[in-house]
Amino acid sequence: MPSKIVRRNSMIHGQGVFATAPIRKGEEIIEYKGKLRTHAAVDDEYGGNDTGHTFLFILNDTYVIDGNINGNTARWINHGCAPNCKAFVIGDESGNPAKDRVVIEALRDIAPGEELTYDYDIQVEGPITAKDRKLWACRCGAPNCTGTMLKAAKPRTRKPAKA
Ligand SMILES: C[S@@+](CC[C@H](N)C(=O)[O-])C[C@H]1O[C@@H](n2cnc3c(N)ncnc32)[C@H](O)[C@@H]1O
Ligand SMILES: [Zn+2]
């Protein structure tokens, strides 16, 4: 099946992904591809990068998909506060986290020329700082843009108190 999307310059940020043909609500548009890596490996390599720019997708508690390596067009899809797409994690039936996959699906009908967006759902541990807000500022341009890609902070993981 010919691809219905193309990568080109975006008003939101850098390069984005645009529809080149009508896409129906519920249609699976593309799988997010890249090298499967552990959180530790990705933190080691990119932990010092504080630009907020990332081609990483958190797949599950064990793995991250690194779109920098063997990535495809999906890695260029920008975040939007009124997204027309959603990124679904499809869990492996046998429960093998290395076989989970991410697919991008249309949340509504999308017309040719529209930019594809999904909610990045960025979460940080602990309270959200001014630095986090700056790093993850949203410029999607939607009327309901919240100005940030961040969701409410995740509670810090605590070790149980000793008895
Ligand atoms: C996976 S890349 C998407 C492709 C990106 N536009 C590019 O040209 O490299 C994700 C990065 O794009 C930027 N980005 C994506 N959506 C954005 C938005 N709504 N507002 C501001 N920056 C955004 C952020 O720097 C984010 O870390
Ligand atoms: Zn926004």
PDB file of N, CA, C and O in Angstrom, residues 15-90:
ATOM      1  N   GLN A  15      10.983  19.709  11.285  1.00  0.00           N
ATOM      2  CA  GLN A  15      10.292  18.877  10.307  1.00  0.00           C
ATOM      3  C   GLN A  15       9.097  18.212  10.979  1.00  0.00           C
ATOM      4  O   GLN A  15       9.146  17.899  12.176  1.00  0.00           O
ATOM      5  N   GLY A  16       8.055  18.004  10.211  1.00  0.00           N
ATOM      6  CA  GLY A  16       6.873  17.305  10.718  1.00  0.00           C
ATOM      7  C   GLY A  16       6.403  16.310   9.676  1.00  0.00           C
ATOM      8  O   GLY A  16       7.034  16.134   8.628  1.00  0.00           O
ATOM      9  N   VAL A  17       5.299  15.649   9.968  1.00  0.00           N
ATOM     10  CA  VAL A  17       4.763  14.646   9.043  1.00  0.00           C
ATOM     11  C   VAL A  17       3.356  15.086   8.624  1.00  0.00           C
ATOM     12  O   VAL A  17       2.539  15.468   9.473  1.00  0.00           O
ATOM     13  N   PHE A  18       3.104  15.017   7.333  1.00  0.00           N
ATOM     14  CA  PHE A  18       1.856  15.527   6.765  1.00  0.00           C
ATOM     15  C   PHE A  18       1.154  14.451   5.951  1.00  0.00           C
ATOM     16  O   PHE A  18       1.817  13.609   5.318  1.00  0.00           O
ATOM     17  N   ALA A  19      -0.179  14.525   5.931  1.00  0.00           N
ATOM     18  CA  ALA A  19      -0.957  13.588   5.119  1.00  0.00           C
ATOM     19  C   ALA A  19      -0.857  14.000   3.648  1.00  0.00           C
ATOM     20  O   ALA A  19      -0.906  15.190   3.320  1.00  0.00           O
ATOM     21  N   THR A  20      -0.705  13.003   2.778  1.00  0.00           N
ATOM     22  CA  THR A  20      -0.686  13.276   1.329  1.00  0.00           C
ATOM     23  C   THR A  20      -1.946  12.724   0.669  1.00  0.00           C
ATOM     24  O   THR A  20      -2.155  12.892  -0.523  1.00  0.00           O
ATOM     25  N   ALA A  21      -2.765  12.033   1.458  1.00  0.00           N
ATOM     26  CA  ALA A  21      -4.014  11.440   0.963  1.00  0.00           C
ATOM     27  C   ALA A  21      -4.968  11.374   2.147  1.00  0.00           C
ATOM     28  O   ALA A  21      -4.523  11.446   3.302  1.00  0.00           O
ATOM     29  N   PRO A  22      -6.279  11.247   1.882  1.00  0.00           N
ATOM     30  CA  PRO A  22      -7.209  11.165   3.023  1.00  0.00           C
ATOM     31  C   PRO A  22      -6.887   9.946   3.892  1.00  0.00           C
ATOM     32  O   PRO A  22      -6.586   8.870   3.392  1.00  0.00           O
ATOM     33  N   ILE A  23      -6.948  10.161   5.207  1.00  0.00           N
ATOM     34  CA  ILE A  23      -6.711   9.074   6.170  1.00  0.00           C
ATOM     35  C   ILE A  23      -7.989   8.957   6.995  1.00  0.00           C
ATOM     36  O   ILE A  23      -8.521   9.966   7.463  1.00  0.00           O
ATOM     37  N   ARG A  24      -8.460   7.735   7.158  1.00  0.00           N
ATOM     38  CA  ARG A  24      -9.727   7.534   7.883  1.00  0.00           C
ATOM     39  C   ARG A  24      -9.486   7.403   9.385  1.00  0.00           C
ATOM     40  O   ARG A  24      -8.444   6.883   9.816  1.00  0.00           O
ATOM     41  N   LYS A  25     -10.492   7.836  10.165  1.00  0.00           N
ATOM     42  CA  LYS A  25     -10.453   7.651  11.618  1.00  0.00           C
ATOM     43  C   LYS A  25     -10.199   6.170  11.925  1.00  0.00           C
ATOM     44  O   LYS A  25     -10.829   5.297  11.318  1.00  0.00           O
ATOM     45  N   GLY A  26      -9.294   5.902  12.831  1.00  0.00           N
ATOM     46  CA  GLY A  26      -9.015   4.520  13.239  1.00  0.00           C
ATOM     47  C   GLY A  26      -7.971   3.825  12.380  1.00  0.00           C
ATOM     48  O   GLY A  26      -7.541   2.721  12.705  1.00  0.00           O
ATOM     49  N   GLU A  27      -7.570   4.486  11.293  1.00  0.00           N
ATOM     50  CA  GLU A  27      -6.593   3.856  10.401  1.00  0.00           C
ATOM     51  C   GLU A  27      -5.215   3.809  11.064  1.00  0.00           C
ATOM     52  O   GLU A  27      -4.796   4.772  11.703  1.00  0.00           O
ATOM     53  N   GLU A  28      -4.541   2.679  10.917  1.00  0.00           N
ATOM     54  CA  GLU A  28      -3.159   2.580  11.401  1.00  0.00           C
ATOM     55  C   GLU A  28      -2.269   3.221  10.345  1.00  0.00           C
ATOM     56  O   GLU A  28      -2.261   2.789   9.195  1.00  0.00           O
ATOM     57  N   ILE A  29      -1.546   4.273  10.730  1.00  0.00           N
ATOM     58  CA  ILE A  29      -0.816   5.062   9.735  1.00  0.00           C
ATOM     59  C   ILE A  29       0.617   4.565   9.582  1.00  0.00           C
ATOM     60  O   ILE A  29       1.101   4.387   8.467  1.00  0.00           O
ATOM     61  N   ILE A  30       1.276   4.348  10.680  1.00  0.00           N
ATOM     62  CA  ILE A  30       2.685   3.935  10.613  1.00  0.00           C
ATOM     63  C   ILE A  30       3.107   3.359  11.967  1.00  0.00           C
ATOM     64  O   ILE A  30       2.560   3.761  13.002  1.00  0.00           O
ATOM     65  N   GLU A  31       4.042   2.446  11.929  1.00  0.00           N
ATOM     66  CA  GLU A  31       4.634   1.942  13.175  1.00  0.00           C
ATOM     67  C   GLU A  31       5.833   2.817  13.520  1.00  0.00           C
ATOM     68  O   GLU A  31       6.572   3.257  12.633  1.00  0.00           O
ATOM     69  N   TYR A  32       6.021   3.099  14.818  1.00  0.00           N
ATOM     70  CA  TYR A  32       7.199   3.857  15.266  1.00  0.00           C
ATOM     71  C   TYR A  32       8.364   2.882  15.354  1.00  0.00           C
ATOM     72  O   TYR A  32       8.397   2.016  16.220  1.00  0.00           O
ATOM     73  N   LYS A  33       9.326   3.037  14.450  1.00  0.00           N
ATOM     74  CA  LYS A  33      10.441   2.084  14.397  1.00  0.00           C
ATOM     75  C   LYS A  33      11.721   2.694  14.955  1.00  0.00           C
ATOM     76  O   LYS A  33      11.883   3.919  14.975  1.00  0.00           O
ATOM     77  N   GLY A  34      12.622   1.823  15.313  1.00  0.00           N
ATOM     78  CA  GLY A  34      13.915   2.262  15.810  1.00  0.00           C
ATOM     79  C   GLY A  34      14.542   1.120  16.590  1.00  0.00           C
ATOM     80  O   GLY A  34      13.955   0.038  16.710  1.00  0.00           O
ATOM     81  N   LYS A  35      15.729   1.383  17.095  1.00  0.00           N
ATOM     82  CA  LYS A  35      16.427   0.337  17.846  1.00  0.00           C
ATOM     83  C   LYS A  35      15.831   0.206  19.250  1.00  0.00           C
ATOM     84  O   LYS A  35      15.592   1.208  19.926  1.00  0.00           O
ATOM     85  N   LEU A  36      15.609  -1.036  19.655  1.00  0.00           N
ATOM     86  CA  LEU A  36      15.110  -1.312  21.000  1.00  0.00           C
ATOM     87  C   LEU A  36      16.284  -1.225  21.981  1.00  0.00           C
ATOM     88  O   LEU A  36      17.271  -1.944  21.836  1.00  0.00           O
ATOM     89  N   ARG A  37      16.174  -0.335  22.963  1.00  0.00           N
ATOM     90  CA  ARG A  37      17.278  -0.186  23.923  1.00  0.00           C
ATOM     91  C   ARG A  37      16.710  -0.097  25.333  1.00  0.00           C
ATOM     92  O   ARG A  37      15.560   0.293  25.530  1.00  0.00           O
ATOM     93  N   THR A  38      17.537  -0.419  26.304  1.00  0.00           N
ATOM     94  CA  THR A  38      17.075  -0.319  27.690  1.00  0.00           C
ATOM     95  C   THR A  38      17.077   1.159  28.107  1.00  0.00           C
ATOM     96  O   THR A  38      17.770   1.995  27.511  1.00  0.00           O
ATOM     97  N   HIS A  39      16.320   1.454  29.155  1.00  0.00           N
ATOM     98  CA  HIS A  39      16.304   2.821  29.691  1.00  0.00           C
ATOM     99  C   HIS A  39      17.708   3.255  30.098  1.00  0.00           C
ATOM    100  O   HIS A  39      18.116   4.385  29.850  1.00  0.00           O
ATOM    101  N   ALA A  40      18.450   2.319  30.706  1.00  0.00           N
ATOM    102  CA  ALA A  40      19.803   2.658  31.185  1.00  0.00           C
ATOM    103  C   ALA A  40      20.710   3.028  30.004  1.00  0.00           C
ATOM    104  O   ALA A  40      21.463   4.010  30.071  1.00  0.00           O
ATOM    105  N   ALA A  41      20.629   2.270  28.915  1.00  0.00           N
ATOM    106  CA  ALA A  41      21.488   2.536  27.754  1.00  0.00           C
ATOM    107  C   ALA A  41      21.172   3.904  27.159  1.00  0.00           C
ATOM    108  O   ALA A  41      22.070   4.679  26.791  1.00  0.00           O
ATOM    109  N   VAL A  42      19.884   4.218  27.085  1.00  0.00           N
ATOM    110  CA  VAL A  42      19.462   5.494  26.514  1.00  0.00           C
ATOM    111  C   VAL A  42      19.859   6.652  27.440  1.00  0.00           C
ATOM    112  O   VAL A  42      20.319   7.699  26.987  1.00  0.00           O
ATOM    113  N   ASP A  43      19.704   6.440  28.763  1.00  0.00           N
ATOM    114  CA  ASP A  43      20.097   7.485  29.724  1.00  0.00           C
ATOM    115  C   ASP A  43      21.596   7.750  29.624  1.00  0.00           C
ATOM    116  O   ASP A  43      22.035   8.895  29.667  1.00  0.00           O
ATOM    117  N   ASP A  44      22.381   6.659  29.482  1.00  0.00           N
ATOM    118  CA  ASP A  44      23.831   6.804  29.364  1.00  0.00           C
ATOM    119  C   ASP A  44      24.184   7.664  28.158  1.00  0.00           C
ATOM    120  O   ASP A  44      25.029   8.542  28.217  1.00  0.00           O
ATOM    121  N   GLU A  45      23.517   7.379  27.040  1.00  0.00           N
ATOM    122  CA  GLU A  45      23.886   8.079  25.806  1.00  0.00           C
ATOM    123  C   GLU A  45      23.334   9.498  25.718  1.00  0.00           C
ATOM    124  O   GLU A  45      24.011  10.404  25.277  1.00  0.00           O
ATOM    125  N   TYR A  46      22.073   9.661  26.125  1.00  0.00           N
ATOM    126  CA  TYR A  46      21.433  10.961  25.886  1.00  0.00           C
ATOM    127  C   TYR A  46      21.120  11.724  27.169  1.00  0.00           C
ATOM    128  O   TYR A  46      20.541  12.815  27.106  1.00  0.00           O
ATOM    129  N   GLY A  47      21.477  11.162  28.319  1.00  0.00           N
ATOM    130  CA  GLY A  47      21.121  11.783  29.599  1.00  0.00           C
ATOM    131  C   GLY A  47      21.589  13.216  29.724  1.00  0.00           C
ATOM    132  O   GLY A  47      20.932  14.036  30.353  1.00  0.00           O
ATOM    133  N   GLY A  48      22.721  13.531  29.102  1.00  0.00           N
ATOM    134  CA  GLY A  48      23.273  14.884  29.210  1.00  0.00           C
ATOM    135  C   GLY A  48      22.604  15.874  28.275  1.00  0.00           C
ATOM    136  O   GLY A  48      22.819  17.079  28.353  1.00  0.00           O
ATOM    137  N   ASN A  49      21.751  15.377  27.366  1.00  0.00           N
ATOM    138  CA  ASN A  49      21.094  16.258  26.398  1.00  0.00           C
ATOM    139  C   ASN A  49      19.949  16.985  27.083  1.00  0.00           C
ATOM    140  O   ASN A  49      18.935  16.397  27.405  1.00  0.00           O
ATOM    141  N   ASP A  50      20.132  18.294  27.308  1.00  0.00           N
ATOM    142  CA  ASP A  50      19.046  19.011  27.980  1.00  0.00           C
ATOM    143  C   ASP A  50      18.376  20.003  27.029  1.00  0.00           C
ATOM    144  O   ASP A  50      17.926  21.067  27.416  1.00  0.00           O
ATOM    145  N   THR A  51      18.317  19.627  25.741  1.00  0.00           N
ATOM    146  CA  THR A  51      17.648  20.500  24.769  1.00  0.00           C
ATOM    147  C   THR A  51      16.165  20.174  24.667  1.00  0.00           C
ATOM    148  O   THR A  51      15.399  20.932  24.097  1.00  0.00           O
ATOM    149  N   GLY A  52      15.748  19.035  25.210  1.00  0.00           N
ATOM    150  CA  GLY A  52      14.346  18.620  25.074  1.00  0.00           C
ATOM    151  C   GLY A  52      14.093  17.948  23.747  1.00  0.00           C
ATOM    152  O   GLY A  52      13.042  17.365  23.524  1.00  0.00           O
ATOM    153  N   HIS A  53      15.071  18.022  22.814  1.00  0.00           N
ATOM    154  CA  HIS A  53      14.867  17.404  21.510  1.00  0.00           C
ATOM    155  C   HIS A  53      15.177  15.922  21.595  1.00  0.00           C
ATOM    156  O   HIS A  53      16.241  15.534  22.055  1.00  0.00           O
ATOM    157  N   THR A  54      14.219  15.108  21.202  1.00  0.00           N
ATOM    158  CA  THR A  54      14.408  13.680  21.370  1.00  0.00           C
ATOM    159  C   THR A  54      13.722  12.884  20.270  1.00  0.00           C
ATOM    160  O   THR A  54      12.686  13.295  19.744  1.00  0.00           O
ATOM    161  N   PHE A  55      14.342  11.770  19.908  1.00  0.00           N
ATOM    162  CA  PHE A  55      13.711  10.820  18.992  1.00  0.00           C
ATOM    163  C   PHE A  55      13.506   9.506  19.741  1.00  0.00           C
ATOM    164  O   PHE A  55      13.757   8.424  19.216  1.00  0.00           O
ATOM    165  N   LEU A  56      13.100   9.614  20.983  1.00  0.00           N
ATOM    166  CA  LEU A  56      12.932   8.418  21.815  1.00  0.00           C
ATOM    167  C   LEU A  56      11.466   8.198  22.134  1.00  0.00           C
ATOM    168  O   LEU A  56      10.730   9.154  22.374  1.00  0.00           O
ATOM    169  N   PHE A  57      11.052   6.942  22.145  1.00  0.00           N
ATOM    170  CA  PHE A  57       9.671   6.618  22.533  1.00  0.00           C
ATOM    171  C   PHE A  57       9.739   5.575  23.644  1.00  0.00           C
ATOM    172  O   PHE A  57      10.301   4.483  23.456  1.00  0.00           O
ATOM    173  N   ILE A  58       9.159   5.903  24.800  1.00  0.00           N
ATOM    174  CA  ILE A  58       9.163   4.935  25.912  1.00  0.00           C
ATOM    175  C   ILE A  58       8.157   3.831  25.604  1.00  0.00           C
ATOM    176  O   ILE A  58       6.944   4.074  25.544  1.00  0.00           O
ATOM    177  N   LEU A  59       8.675   2.619  25.372  1.00  0.00           N
ATOM    178  CA  LEU A  59       7.821   1.499  24.975  1.00  0.00           C
ATOM    179  C   LEU A  59       7.153   0.860  26.183  1.00  0.00           C
ATOM    180  O   LEU A  59       5.957   0.591  26.183  1.00  0.00           O
ATOM    181  N   ASN A  60       7.936   0.602  27.221  1.00  0.00           N
ATOM    182  CA  ASN A  60       7.421  -0.027  28.446  1.00  0.00           C
ATOM    183  C   ASN A  60       8.470   0.183  29.554  1.00  0.00           C
ATOM    184  O   ASN A  60       9.430   0.939  29.356  1.00  0.00           O
ATOM    185  N   ASP A  61       8.310  -0.485  30.676  1.00  0.00           N
ATOM    186  CA  ASP A  61       9.237  -0.264  31.806  1.00  0.00           C
ATOM    187  C   ASP A  61      10.653  -0.728  31.483  1.00  0.00           C
ATOM    188  O   ASP A  61      11.615  -0.324  32.131  1.00  0.00           O
ATOM    189  N   THR A  62      10.787  -1.609  30.503  1.00  0.00           N
ATOM    190  CA  THR A  62      12.101  -2.165  30.184  1.00  0.00           C
ATOM    191  C   THR A  62      12.774  -1.445  29.014  1.00  0.00           C
ATOM    192  O   THR A  62      13.977  -1.184  29.050  1.00  0.00           O
ATOM    193  N   TYR A  63      12.004  -1.143  27.995  1.00  0.00           N
ATOM    194  CA  TYR A  63      12.607  -0.678  26.737  1.00  0.00           C
ATOM    195  C   TYR A  63      12.130   0.692  26.271  1.00  0.00           C
ATOM    196  O   TYR A  63      11.006   1.120  26.542  1.00  0.00           O
ATOM    197  N   VAL A  64      13.045   1.301  25.516  1.00  0.00           N
ATOM    198  CA  VAL A  64      12.785   2.560  24.821  1.00  0.00           C
ATOM    199  C   VAL A  64      13.062   2.294  23.341  1.00  0.00           C
ATOM    200  O   VAL A  64      14.001   1.555  23.018  1.00  0.00           O
ATOM    201  N   ILE A  65      12.258   2.855  22.450  1.00  0.00           N
ATOM    202  CA  ILE A  65      12.577   2.763  21.022  1.00  0.00           C
ATOM    203  C   ILE A  65      13.401   3.997  20.673  1.00  0.00           C
ATOM    204  O   ILE A  65      12.942   5.130  20.862  1.00  0.00           O
ATOM    205  N   ASP A  66      14.617   3.762  20.176  1.00  0.00           N
ATOM    206  CA  ASP A  66      15.514   4.859  19.816  1.00  0.00           C
ATOM    207  C   ASP A  66      15.390   5.115  18.309  1.00  0.00           C
ATOM    208  O   ASP A  66      15.961   4.395  17.491  1.00  0.00           O
ATOM    209  N   GLY A  67      14.630   6.149  17.971  1.00  0.00           N
ATOM    210  CA  GLY A  67      14.387   6.480  16.560  1.00  0.00           C
ATOM    211  C   GLY A  67      15.605   7.071  15.864  1.00  0.00           C
ATOM    212  O   GLY A  67      15.597   7.247  14.644  1.00  0.00           O
ATOM    213  N   ASN A  68      16.663   7.365  16.631  1.00  0.00           N
ATOM    214  CA  ASN A  68      17.905   7.852  16.006  1.00  0.00           C
ATOM    215  C   ASN A  68      18.581   6.737  15.212  1.00  0.00           C
ATOM    216  O   ASN A  68      19.382   6.997  14.328  1.00  0.00           O
ATOM    217  N   ILE A  69      18.306   5.486  15.608  1.00  0.00           N
ATOM    218  CA  ILE A  69      18.948   4.335  14.976  1.00  0.00           C
ATOM    219  C   ILE A  69      17.870   3.508  14.279  1.00  0.00           C
ATOM    220  O   ILE A  69      16.942   3.019  14.931  1.00  0.00           O
ATOM    221  N   ASN A  70      17.989   3.386  12.972  1.00  0.00           N
ATOM    222  CA  ASN A  70      17.012   2.629  12.164  1.00  0.00           C
ATOM    223  C   ASN A  70      15.583   3.152  12.333  1.00  0.00           C
ATOM    224  O   ASN A  70      14.628   2.377  12.228  1.00  0.00           O
ATOM    225  N   GLY A  71      15.458   4.449  12.611  1.00  0.00           N
ATOM    226  CA  GLY A  71      14.119   5.031  12.756  1.00  0.00           C
ATOM    227  C   GLY A  71      13.466   5.253  11.393  1.00  0.00           C
ATOM    228  O   GLY A  71      14.128   5.206  10.360  1.00  0.00           O
ATOM    229  N   ASN A  72      12.166   5.503  11.419  1.00  0.00           N
ATOM    230  CA  ASN A  72      11.441   5.770  10.163  1.00  0.00           C
ATOM    231  C   ASN A  72      10.741   7.140  10.258  1.00  0.00           C
ATOM    232  O   ASN A  72      10.986   7.918  11.190  1.00  0.00           O
ATOM    233  N   THR A  73       9.840   7.403   9.339  1.00  0.00           N
ATOM    234  CA  THR A  73       9.181   8.714   9.257  1.00  0.00           C
ATOM    235  C   THR A  73       8.425   9.061  10.541  1.00  0.00           C
ATOM    236  O   THR A  73       8.274  10.236  10.885  1.00  0.00           O
ATOM    237  N   ALA A  74       7.969   8.039  11.274  1.00  0.00           N
ATOM    238  CA  ALA A  74       7.171   8.292  12.485  1.00  0.00           C
ATOM    239  C   ALA A  74       7.914   9.181  13.480  1.00  0.00           C
ATOM    240  O   ALA A  74       7.290   9.910  14.257  1.00  0.00           O
ATOM    241  N   ARG A  75       9.242   9.132  13.446  1.00  0.00           N
ATOM    242  CA  ARG A  75       9.979   9.887  14.467  1.00  0.00           C
ATOM    243  C   ARG A  75       9.880  11.395  14.252  1.00  0.00           C
ATOM    244  O   ARG A  75      10.275  12.169  15.131  1.00  0.00           O
ATOM    245  N   TRP A  76       9.369  11.816  13.097  1.00  0.00           N
ATOM    246  CA  TRP A  76       9.254  13.249  12.824  1.00  0.00           C
ATOM    247  C   TRP A  76       7.890  13.816  13.217  1.00  0.00           C
ATOM    248  O   TRP A  76       7.629  15.004  13.033  1.00  0.00           O
ATOM    249  N   ILE A  77       6.994  12.976  13.722  1.00  0.00           N
ATOM    250  CA  ILE A  77       5.656  13.485  14.078  1.00  0.00           C
ATOM    251  C   ILE A  77       5.758  14.359  15.332  1.00  0.00           C
ATOM    252  O   ILE A  77       6.317  13.945  16.349  1.00  0.00           O
ATOM    253  N   ASN A  78       5.211  15.565  15.237  1.00  0.00           N
ATOM    254  CA  ASN A  78       5.273  16.521  16.344  1.00  0.00           C
ATOM    255  C   ASN A  78       4.148  16.292  17.350  1.00  0.00           C
ATOM    256  O   ASN A  78       3.153  15.620  17.062  1.00  0.00           O
ATOM    257  N   HIS A  79       4.327  16.889  18.525  1.00  0.00           N
ATOM    258  CA  HIS A  79       3.290  16.853  19.571  1.00  0.00           C
ATOM    259  C   HIS A  79       2.217  17.888  19.254  1.00  0.00           C
ATOM    260  O   HIS A  79       2.518  18.973  18.758  1.00  0.00           O
ATOM    261  N   GLY A  80       0.969  17.585  19.593  1.00  0.00           N
ATOM    262  CA  GLY A  80      -0.108  18.562  19.455  1.00  0.00           C
ATOM    263  C   GLY A  80      -1.054  18.474  20.636  1.00  0.00           C
ATOM    264  O   GLY A  80      -1.291  17.388  21.181  1.00  0.00           O
ATOM    265  N   CYS A  81      -1.619  19.637  21.044  1.00  0.00           N
ATOM    266  CA  CYS A  81      -2.584  19.657  22.158  1.00  0.00           C
ATOM    267  C   CYS A  81      -3.994  19.325  21.670  1.00  0.00           C
ATOM    268  O   CYS A  81      -4.885  19.084  22.489  1.00  0.00           O
ATOM    269  N   ALA A  82      -4.220  19.358  20.361  1.00  0.00           N
ATOM    270  CA  ALA A  82      -5.495  18.889  19.787  1.00  0.00           C
ATOM    271  C   ALA A  82      -5.107  17.848  18.733  1.00  0.00           C
ATOM    272  O   ALA A  82      -5.282  18.068  17.532  1.00  0.00           O
ATOM    273  N   PRO A  83      -4.557  16.737  19.182  1.00  0.00           N
ATOM    274  CA  PRO A  83      -3.949  15.785  18.239  1.00  0.00           C
ATOM    275  C   PRO A  83      -4.979  15.111  17.330  1.00  0.00           C
ATOM    276  O   PRO A  83      -6.112  14.886  17.727  1.00  0.00           O
ATOM    277  N   ASN A  84      -4.517  14.806  16.115  1.00  0.00           N
ATOM    278  CA  ASN A  84      -5.378  14.043  15.196  1.00  0.00           C
ATOM    279  C   ASN A  84      -4.955  12.569  15.163  1.00  0.00           C
ATOM    280  O   ASN A  84      -5.532  11.771  14.434  1.00  0.00           O
ATOM    281  N   CYS A  85      -3.923  12.239  15.931  1.00  0.00           N
ATOM    282  CA  CYS A  85      -3.433  10.851  15.985  1.00  0.00           C
ATOM    283  C   CYS A  85      -3.189  10.458  17.438  1.00  0.00           C
ATOM    284  O   CYS A  85      -3.136  11.316  18.321  1.00  0.00           O
ATOM    285  N   LYS A  86      -3.006   9.155  17.631  1.00  0.00           N
ATOM    286  CA  LYS A  86      -2.648   8.656  18.958  1.00  0.00           C
ATOM    287  C   LYS A  86      -1.599   7.558  18.760  1.00  0.00           C
ATOM    288  O   LYS A  86      -1.672   6.797  17.783  1.00  0.00           O
ATOM    289  N   ALA A  87      -0.642   7.517  19.673  1.00  0.00           N
ATOM    290  CA  ALA A  87       0.371   6.450  19.628  1.00  0.00           C
ATOM    291  C   ALA A  87      -0.083   5.347  20.573  1.00  0.00           C
ATOM    292  O   ALA A  87      -0.237   5.583  21.773  1.00  0.00           O
ATOM    293  N   PHE A  88      -0.324   4.160  20.034  1.00  0.00           N
ATOM    294  CA  PHE A  88      -0.765   3.028  20.849  1.00  0.00           C
ATOM    295  C   PHE A  88       0.379   2.052  21.046  1.00  0.00           C
ATOM    296  O   PHE A  88       1.086   1.711  20.077  1.00  0.00           O
ATOM    297  N   VAL A  89       0.553   1.596  22.284  1.00  0.00           N
ATOM    298  CA  VAL A  89       1.510   0.504  22.515  1.00  0.00           C
ATOM    299  C   VAL A  89       0.721  -0.797  22.421  1.00  0.00           C
ATOM    300  O   VAL A  89      -0.263  -0.996  23.139  1.00  0.00           O
ATOM    301  N   ILE A  90       1.135  -1.656  21.486  1.00  0.00           N
ATOM    302  CA  ILE A  90       0.469  -2.945  21.316  1.00  0.00           C
ATOM    303  C   ILE A  90       1.297  -3.975  22.087  1.00  0.00           C
ATOM    304  O   ILE A  90       2.427  -4.287  21.688  1.00  0.00           O
TER     305      ILE A  90
END
